[in-house]
XYZ file of C-alpha atoms in Angstrom:
484
model
C 3.200 -22.633 7.341
C 4.783 -19.281 8.163
C 7.660 -17.381 6.676
C 10.265 -15.556 8.743
C 11.402 -12.249 7.297
C 13.135 -10.762 10.323
C 16.726 -11.490 9.301
C 18.971 -9.204 7.286
C 16.521 -6.350 7.165
C 16.813 -2.736 8.184
C 14.277 -0.743 10.144
C 12.305 2.125 8.593
C 12.534 5.599 10.060
C 10.272 5.799 13.146
C 7.051 7.561 12.108
C 7.244 10.233 14.797
C 10.463 11.497 13.212
C 8.706 12.311 9.946
C 8.790 16.099 9.944
C 5.662 17.740 8.610
C 7.566 20.982 8.098
C 8.932 21.489 4.637
C 10.333 24.338 2.607
C 10.456 24.053 -1.158
C 14.038 24.374 -2.325
C 14.554 27.100 -4.897
C 14.862 25.604 -8.344
C 17.937 26.095 -10.448
C 17.824 28.139 -13.626
C 17.859 25.002 -15.780
C 14.583 23.042 -15.756
C 14.628 19.430 -14.614
C 14.422 17.291 -17.753
C 11.901 14.482 -17.278
C 11.065 11.345 -19.267
C 7.844 9.399 -18.672
C 8.226 5.662 -19.313
C 4.662 4.396 -19.367
C 1.867 6.858 -20.128
C -1.150 5.027 -18.722
C -3.189 6.007 -15.670
C -0.277 6.532 -13.245
C 1.954 8.121 -15.854
C -0.828 10.596 -16.558
C -1.318 11.294 -12.838
C 2.370 12.166 -12.525
C 2.163 14.367 -15.612
C -0.726 16.315 -14.083
C 1.447 17.327 -11.118
C 4.667 17.853 -13.029
C 2.880 20.587 -14.952
C 1.871 22.377 -11.757
C 5.365 22.759 -10.339
C 7.810 25.331 -11.712
C 10.984 24.534 -13.588
C 10.049 20.993 -14.594
C 10.050 20.031 -18.262
C 8.691 16.805 -19.745
C 11.105 16.110 -22.582
C 10.215 12.533 -23.562
C 7.176 10.240 -23.541
C 7.570 6.522 -24.131
C 4.730 4.041 -24.485
C 3.918 1.452 -27.169
C 0.226 2.374 -27.048
C -0.743 5.407 -29.130
C -3.918 6.161 -27.187
C -1.876 6.520 -23.973
C 0.633 8.948 -25.470
C -2.193 10.852 -27.198
C -3.902 11.412 -23.839
C -0.602 12.337 -22.177
C 0.224 14.830 -24.924
C -3.232 16.400 -24.694
C -2.731 16.854 -20.944
C 0.649 18.486 -21.508
C -0.652 20.883 -24.140
C -3.781 21.650 -22.140
C -1.817 22.434 -18.997
C 1.021 24.366 -20.611
C 2.318 27.224 -18.460
C 3.150 29.373 -21.497
C 2.808 29.459 -25.245
C 6.449 28.494 -25.807
C 5.898 24.866 -24.797
C 8.458 22.493 -26.275
C 6.525 19.443 -27.403
C 7.933 16.227 -25.885
C 9.427 13.641 -28.201
C 7.417 10.430 -28.326
C 8.972 6.962 -28.540
C 7.225 3.626 -28.913
C 10.239 1.567 -27.849
C 12.232 1.873 -24.637
C 15.516 1.255 -26.441
C 14.909 4.408 -28.490
C 14.482 6.384 -25.281
C 17.564 4.878 -23.667
C 19.720 6.392 -26.421
C 18.838 9.809 -24.947
C 19.720 8.966 -21.334
C 22.232 11.827 -21.188
C 19.400 14.261 -21.871
C 17.332 13.010 -18.900
C 17.605 14.190 -15.292
C 14.616 12.258 -13.930
C 12.970 9.126 -15.300
C 9.436 8.230 -14.174
C 8.786 4.492 -14.510
C 5.014 3.985 -14.673
C 4.866 0.893 -16.871
C 3.080 -2.404 -16.050
C 4.366 -4.090 -12.892
C 6.369 -6.887 -14.501
C 8.498 -4.335 -16.369
C 9.626 -2.395 -13.293
C 12.552 -4.626 -12.295
C 14.180 -4.959 -15.738
C 13.695 -1.240 -16.368
C 15.176 -0.331 -12.984
C 18.220 -2.461 -13.698
C 18.594 -1.125 -17.246
C 18.289 2.552 -16.291
C 19.756 2.252 -12.823
C 23.260 1.870 -14.274
C 23.157 5.564 -15.207
C 23.666 8.604 -13.011
C 20.084 9.897 -13.111
C 17.181 10.148 -10.674
C 14.403 7.546 -10.989
C 10.878 7.648 -9.618
C 9.582 4.077 -9.968
C 6.005 3.109 -9.354
C 5.221 0.291 -6.959
C 5.730 -2.630 -6.900
C 9.439 -2.660 -7.662
C 9.227 -6.418 -8.381
C 6.556 -9.099 -8.748
C 8.312 -12.316 -7.719
C 11.329 -13.699 -5.869
C 13.421 -13.955 -9.039
C 13.009 -10.257 -9.752
C 13.829 -9.400 -6.136
C 17.035 -11.425 -6.361
C 17.968 -9.624 -9.581
C 17.387 -6.230 -7.970
C 19.483 -7.096 -4.937
C 22.314 -8.331 -7.134
C 22.276 -5.279 -9.431
C 24.907 -2.564 -9.124
C 22.745 0.544 -9.386
C 24.110 4.092 -9.636
C 20.827 5.920 -10.030
C 19.137 7.905 -7.276
C 15.998 5.795 -6.783
C 12.741 6.867 -5.134
C 9.860 4.357 -4.909
C 6.392 5.837 -5.450
C 4.452 4.776 -2.342
C 1.826 7.506 -2.526
C -0.185 6.234 0.450
C 2.506 7.490 2.840
C 1.646 11.045 1.831
C -2.165 10.869 1.925
C -3.098 13.678 4.338
C -5.146 11.544 6.748
C -2.505 8.811 6.826
C 0.309 11.288 7.381
C -1.663 12.875 10.211
C -2.073 9.428 11.748
C 1.705 8.985 11.574
C 2.219 12.317 13.319
C -0.109 11.273 16.162
C 1.459 7.857 16.850
C 3.474 9.032 19.885
C 0.175 9.916 21.587
C -1.054 6.306 21.649
C 1.955 4.841 23.449
C 3.606 1.500 22.581
C 1.814 0.163 19.502
C 0.309 -3.324 19.888
C -2.293 -3.636 17.112
C -2.549 -2.284 13.575
C -5.554 -2.927 11.343
C -5.666 -1.810 7.711
C -8.808 -2.332 5.643
C -9.586 -1.610 2.031
C -13.115 -2.234 0.809
C -13.356 -1.005 -2.758
C -14.364 -1.527 -6.374
C -12.682 -4.134 -8.616
C -9.485 -3.355 -10.500
C -9.993 -0.899 -13.318
C -9.480 -1.847 -16.947
C -5.947 -1.349 -18.285
C -4.122 -2.027 -21.540
C -4.445 -5.728 -22.364
C -5.796 -6.203 -18.808
C -2.284 -6.936 -17.518
C -3.400 -6.139 -13.953
C -5.694 -9.201 -13.980
C -2.779 -11.514 -14.915
C -0.908 -12.951 -11.912
C 2.238 -13.348 -14.026
C 2.294 -9.659 -14.927
C 0.862 -7.993 -11.815
C 2.371 -10.184 -9.103
C -1.201 -10.856 -7.894
C -3.328 -8.625 -5.713
C -1.389 -8.900 -2.444
C 1.693 -7.608 -4.254
C 0.105 -5.295 -6.842
C -2.369 -3.556 -4.539
C -1.303 -4.382 -1.027
C 2.392 -3.511 -1.175
C 1.110 -0.025 -0.245
C -0.359 -1.442 2.960
C 2.598 -3.652 3.832
C 4.779 -0.566 3.498
C 2.452 1.249 5.915
C 2.623 -1.607 8.429
C 6.410 -1.197 8.531
C 6.205 2.580 8.678
C 3.593 2.637 11.456
C 5.180 0.010 13.679
C 8.837 0.816 13.014
C 9.195 -2.978 12.994
C 9.636 -5.809 10.514
C 7.220 -8.617 9.781
C 8.308 -11.850 11.421
C 5.553 -14.138 10.119
C 2.132 -14.099 8.512
C -0.802 -16.291 7.547
C -3.569 -15.547 5.030
C -7.000 -16.607 3.851
C -8.139 -15.528 0.398
C -10.843 -15.718 -2.252
C -9.997 -16.173 -5.924
C -12.246 -16.142 -8.947
C -15.257 -14.387 -7.405
C -14.931 -11.694 -10.067
C -14.357 -14.229 -12.855
C -17.035 -12.785 -15.166
C -16.326 -9.161 -14.248
C -12.687 -9.535 -15.285
C -13.556 -11.476 -18.454
C -11.663 -14.663 -17.632
C -14.398 -16.654 -19.390
C -13.040 -15.339 -22.699
C -9.670 -17.093 -22.187
C -10.914 -20.422 -23.525
C -7.589 -21.248 -25.185
C -5.492 -21.362 -22.027
C -5.608 -22.167 -18.338
C -6.226 -19.077 -16.211
C -5.278 -18.416 -12.606
C -7.629 -15.686 -11.385
C -6.215 -12.948 -9.172
C -7.110 -12.674 -5.484
C -10.412 -10.884 -4.888
C -10.418 -10.678 -1.094
C -8.132 -11.591 1.773
C -7.376 -11.525 5.443
C -3.692 -11.445 6.354
C -2.582 -11.767 9.980
C 0.916 -10.499 10.708
C 3.399 -10.730 13.567
C 6.055 -8.048 13.909
C 9.388 -7.988 15.674
C 11.371 -4.934 16.736
C 14.862 -5.323 15.258
C 16.172 -1.983 16.491
C 19.010 -2.318 18.977
C 18.954 -6.119 18.881
C 22.520 -7.385 19.254
C 23.658 -10.119 16.898
C 24.783 -13.400 18.419
C 28.543 -13.781 18.787
C 29.304 -17.492 18.469
C 32.819 -16.946 19.767
C 31.563 -15.837 23.180
C 29.852 -18.908 24.561
C 29.709 -17.529 28.111
C 27.378 -14.674 27.191
C 23.838 -15.572 28.222
C 20.989 -14.909 25.778
C 18.608 -12.078 26.695
C 15.708 -13.101 28.901
C 12.300 -13.254 27.268
C 8.986 -12.693 28.981
C 6.366 -15.387 28.661
C 3.759 -12.758 27.739
C 3.428 -11.778 24.071
C 4.437 -8.128 23.688
C 5.094 -7.909 19.949
C 2.870 -5.891 17.643
C 0.275 -7.808 15.651
C -1.468 -6.665 12.484
C -4.449 -7.511 10.311
C -4.933 -6.612 6.655
C -8.455 -6.908 5.275
C -9.047 -6.525 1.544
C -12.261 -6.766 -0.453
C -12.305 -5.938 -4.164
C -16.090 -6.217 -4.577
C -17.307 -3.669 -2.037
C -18.414 -0.733 -4.156
C -20.246 1.913 -2.174
C -18.657 1.211 1.199
C -18.750 4.199 3.513
C -14.994 3.982 3.969
C -12.747 2.695 1.224
C -9.652 2.662 3.430
C -9.416 2.442 7.211
C -6.282 2.403 9.339
C -6.633 1.756 13.077
C -3.625 1.808 15.383
C -4.029 0.822 19.031
C -1.384 1.452 21.648
C -1.247 1.090 25.402
C -2.212 4.730 25.925
C -4.736 5.259 23.172
C -5.943 4.668 19.650
C -5.796 6.598 16.388
C -8.076 5.946 13.415
C -7.868 7.300 9.853
C -10.715 7.038 7.353
C -10.797 7.622 3.589
C -12.278 9.179 1.537
C -13.749 10.965 4.584
C -10.156 12.155 5.175
C -10.636 12.406 8.926
C -8.503 11.176 11.803
C -9.804 10.376 15.279
C -7.491 10.282 18.297
C -8.657 8.586 21.498
C -6.713 8.444 24.734
C -7.452 5.882 27.409
C -8.228 6.734 31.029
C -5.098 7.313 33.081
C -4.356 5.020 36.074
C -5.294 7.751 38.544
C -7.927 9.449 36.414
C -11.722 9.614 36.491
C -12.381 5.897 36.051
C -12.578 5.091 39.745
C -15.103 2.273 39.867
C -13.649 -0.549 37.737
C -16.810 -2.626 38.238
C -18.527 -0.280 35.762
C -17.583 0.835 32.244
C -15.407 3.952 32.114
C -17.382 7.210 32.112
C -17.140 9.264 28.948
C -15.285 12.057 30.729
C -12.466 9.629 31.638
C -11.158 9.374 28.052
C -10.672 11.938 25.317
C -11.508 12.242 21.631
C -9.919 14.633 19.156
C -10.962 14.885 15.494
C -8.807 16.190 12.640
C -10.326 17.127 9.286
C -7.468 16.403 6.890
C -9.316 17.662 3.847
C -7.874 20.918 5.169
C -4.199 20.336 4.363
C -3.221 22.957 6.929
C -4.146 20.400 9.581
C -1.355 18.181 8.265
C 1.332 20.082 6.359
C 2.891 23.428 7.161
C 3.530 23.922 3.439
C -0.109 23.338 2.446
C -0.296 26.769 0.814
C 2.230 25.726 -1.831
C 0.544 22.458 -2.843
C -1.166 22.701 -6.263
C -4.861 23.333 -5.762
C -5.939 21.040 -8.576
C -5.628 17.539 -7.113
C -5.573 14.940 -9.871
C -5.611 11.160 -9.740
C -6.825 8.652 -7.203
C -4.593 9.248 -4.184
C -6.165 12.175 -2.314
C -3.541 14.690 -3.547
C -0.706 12.599 -2.053
C 1.083 12.485 -5.413
C 1.433 16.270 -5.303
C 3.045 16.038 -1.870
C 5.284 13.205 -3.024
C 6.521 15.366 -5.907
C 7.247 18.245 -3.560
C 9.504 16.040 -1.431
C 11.086 14.451 -4.525
C 11.959 17.796 -6.095
C 13.520 18.909 -2.826
C 15.657 15.752 -2.639
C 16.858 16.208 -6.241
C 17.710 19.868 -5.617
C 19.688 18.855 -2.517
C 21.583 16.333 -4.612
C 22.333 18.944 -7.251
C 23.820 21.121 -4.496
C 26.210 18.322 -3.536
C 24.193 16.988 -0.613
C 23.171 13.310 -0.291
C 20.069 12.194 -2.154
C 17.741 10.989 0.597
C 14.526 9.410 -0.704
C 11.497 9.239 1.566
C 10.881 5.730 0.199
C 14.005 3.749 -0.625
C 14.475 0.820 -2.968
C 14.946 -1.306 0.154
C 11.525 -0.168 1.399
C 10.004 -1.120 -1.938
C 11.621 -4.559 -1.923
C 10.493 -5.341 1.619
C 6.888 -4.419 0.844
C 6.953 -6.878 -2.068
C 8.584 -9.561 0.089
C 5.755 -9.213 2.586
C 3.192 -9.555 -0.198
C 4.885 -12.662 -1.562
C 5.094 -14.190 1.935
C 1.390 -13.523 2.480
C 0.584 -15.537 -0.667
C 2.983 -18.340 0.203
C 1.191 -18.694 3.544
C -2.388 -18.989 2.311
C -4.024 -21.451 4.691
C -7.201 -22.155 2.714
C -5.516 -23.137 -0.543
C -4.982 -21.468 -3.909
C -7.618 -23.290 -5.931
C -11.041 -21.927 -6.816
C -13.471 -24.122 -4.897
C -17.051 -24.730 -5.962
C -19.782 -23.667 -3.539
C -22.540 -26.102 -2.569
C -25.567 -24.808 -0.678
C -26.695 -26.598 2.465
C -29.907 -28.604 2.383
C -32.928 -26.304 2.406
C -34.637 -28.183 5.253
C -31.737 -27.446 7.594
C -32.007 -23.748 6.792
C -35.755 -23.855 7.504
C -35.089 -25.319 10.947
C -32.740 -22.441 11.794
C -35.186 -19.798 10.561
C -38.118 -21.402 12.354
C -36.146 -21.550 15.610
C -35.151 -17.896 15.429
C -38.560 -16.551 14.404
C -40.689 -18.536 16.875
C -38.192 -18.460 19.790
C -39.086 -22.055 20.695
C -37.327 -23.363 23.741
C -36.091 -26.586 22.153
C -32.352 -27.073 21.745
C -31.123 -26.028 18.294
C -28.338 -28.572 18.487
C -30.900 -31.332 18.972
C -32.759 -30.090 15.911
C -29.634 -30.432 13.794
C -28.941 -33.906 15.167
C -32.485 -35.078 14.501
C -32.367 -33.670 10.977
C -29.068 -35.427 10.331
C -30.438 -38.719 11.650
C -33.448 -38.493 9.366
C -31.593 -37.682 6.153
C -30.849 -40.307 3.542
C -27.155 -39.523 3.134
C -27.513 -36.462 0.932
C -27.181 -34.179 3.986
C -23.693 -35.464 4.634
C -22.697 -34.866 1.027
C -24.059 -31.327 1.134
C -22.103 -30.464 4.277
C -18.712 -31.646 2.989
């Protein structure tokens, strides 16, 4: 089963048009009044950068959990720019905060995932700016509600991965690889961290892993290719981290464990410049299609039990002229360009000589390799996103200042971008080809394994297939049960 998502969707800005040049707009005399709705890990990461930029003032904190607001307040007091800090007002209930909407210029929504849609709709009716953490929704019902809402707010979706230095450098280099045909994104990492009431391990609150975690990567697929996903198919593991996540303690209710690992294969279609069909003109012939497959294909690989991997994230983009690879946390990008038709690879009966292709390496831990405004990025990089949140805030502040000067508010990541990333995540879970249930694992018969080992170690010339057949013929029926 596959899901088609290519209709009624817009195309993201082509990556090569993303300008790395940036000049911080001068701030107005009045500080930007900010409210933080959700003071957990991401709320605290945003706070750490807000304090490092001038003319920003955190006026309100809202979170039902005292330990979260205590930590947030300690960060604010510890990072105060002067001794005349105005202590933010703390609320435990969102409705209390909403009363003060006229005193808020920018709302940061960093609450648990399932709250994002209702909070966006509730606050989006007001003429304020909103930075909302991903994902903007967790299911199809929430997506429908978002699309139907009449929102006035200036909304920016927090997709921090777009601004990670190595990833942004990769985006800048895409024109050098020619027409893109393959995109591979891998994340091999540690399990989800512990959060309040472990909401991120609950599929009904997180949206499940391919929405909660991987909406970042689906957004990057769209950004890299400049195309929309046409179809996808997935294979997943669930329940491998059952004990780690403490599901065994939920004895009073049925539990659906979140996805622990996955492969997602994606097909993309270029919707730019595609004319819509005019049913009234029956004489117009449809465009000719080549028999060869030219569309871009993608692969997402996720493993949530791979602590200690050399690379936590890898992005590999292959075009007809070359290949670009980004690695994290190494924060390096490698650009390779293929031999040219009339270049040094003369004898095609032999592999290409090393001098026939080129390699260029970019160390993106030096922000000057990526951003012309690197000198103005706060030196203290907080959080888990390789300083990308600092860069995101720089762009966000600029967009708000433009809006205050009467110019259009142009977010780098729109609400539409956020919705489409979630739609891709939902489609990838709808199209799981190996089922959603947690299957038991039965080991193969030990004697069969011994035959394989013996064959490999002794290098006997007998046919391994024959060995399996003979073993199967000699078993009493238990072999067949073990292999089902």
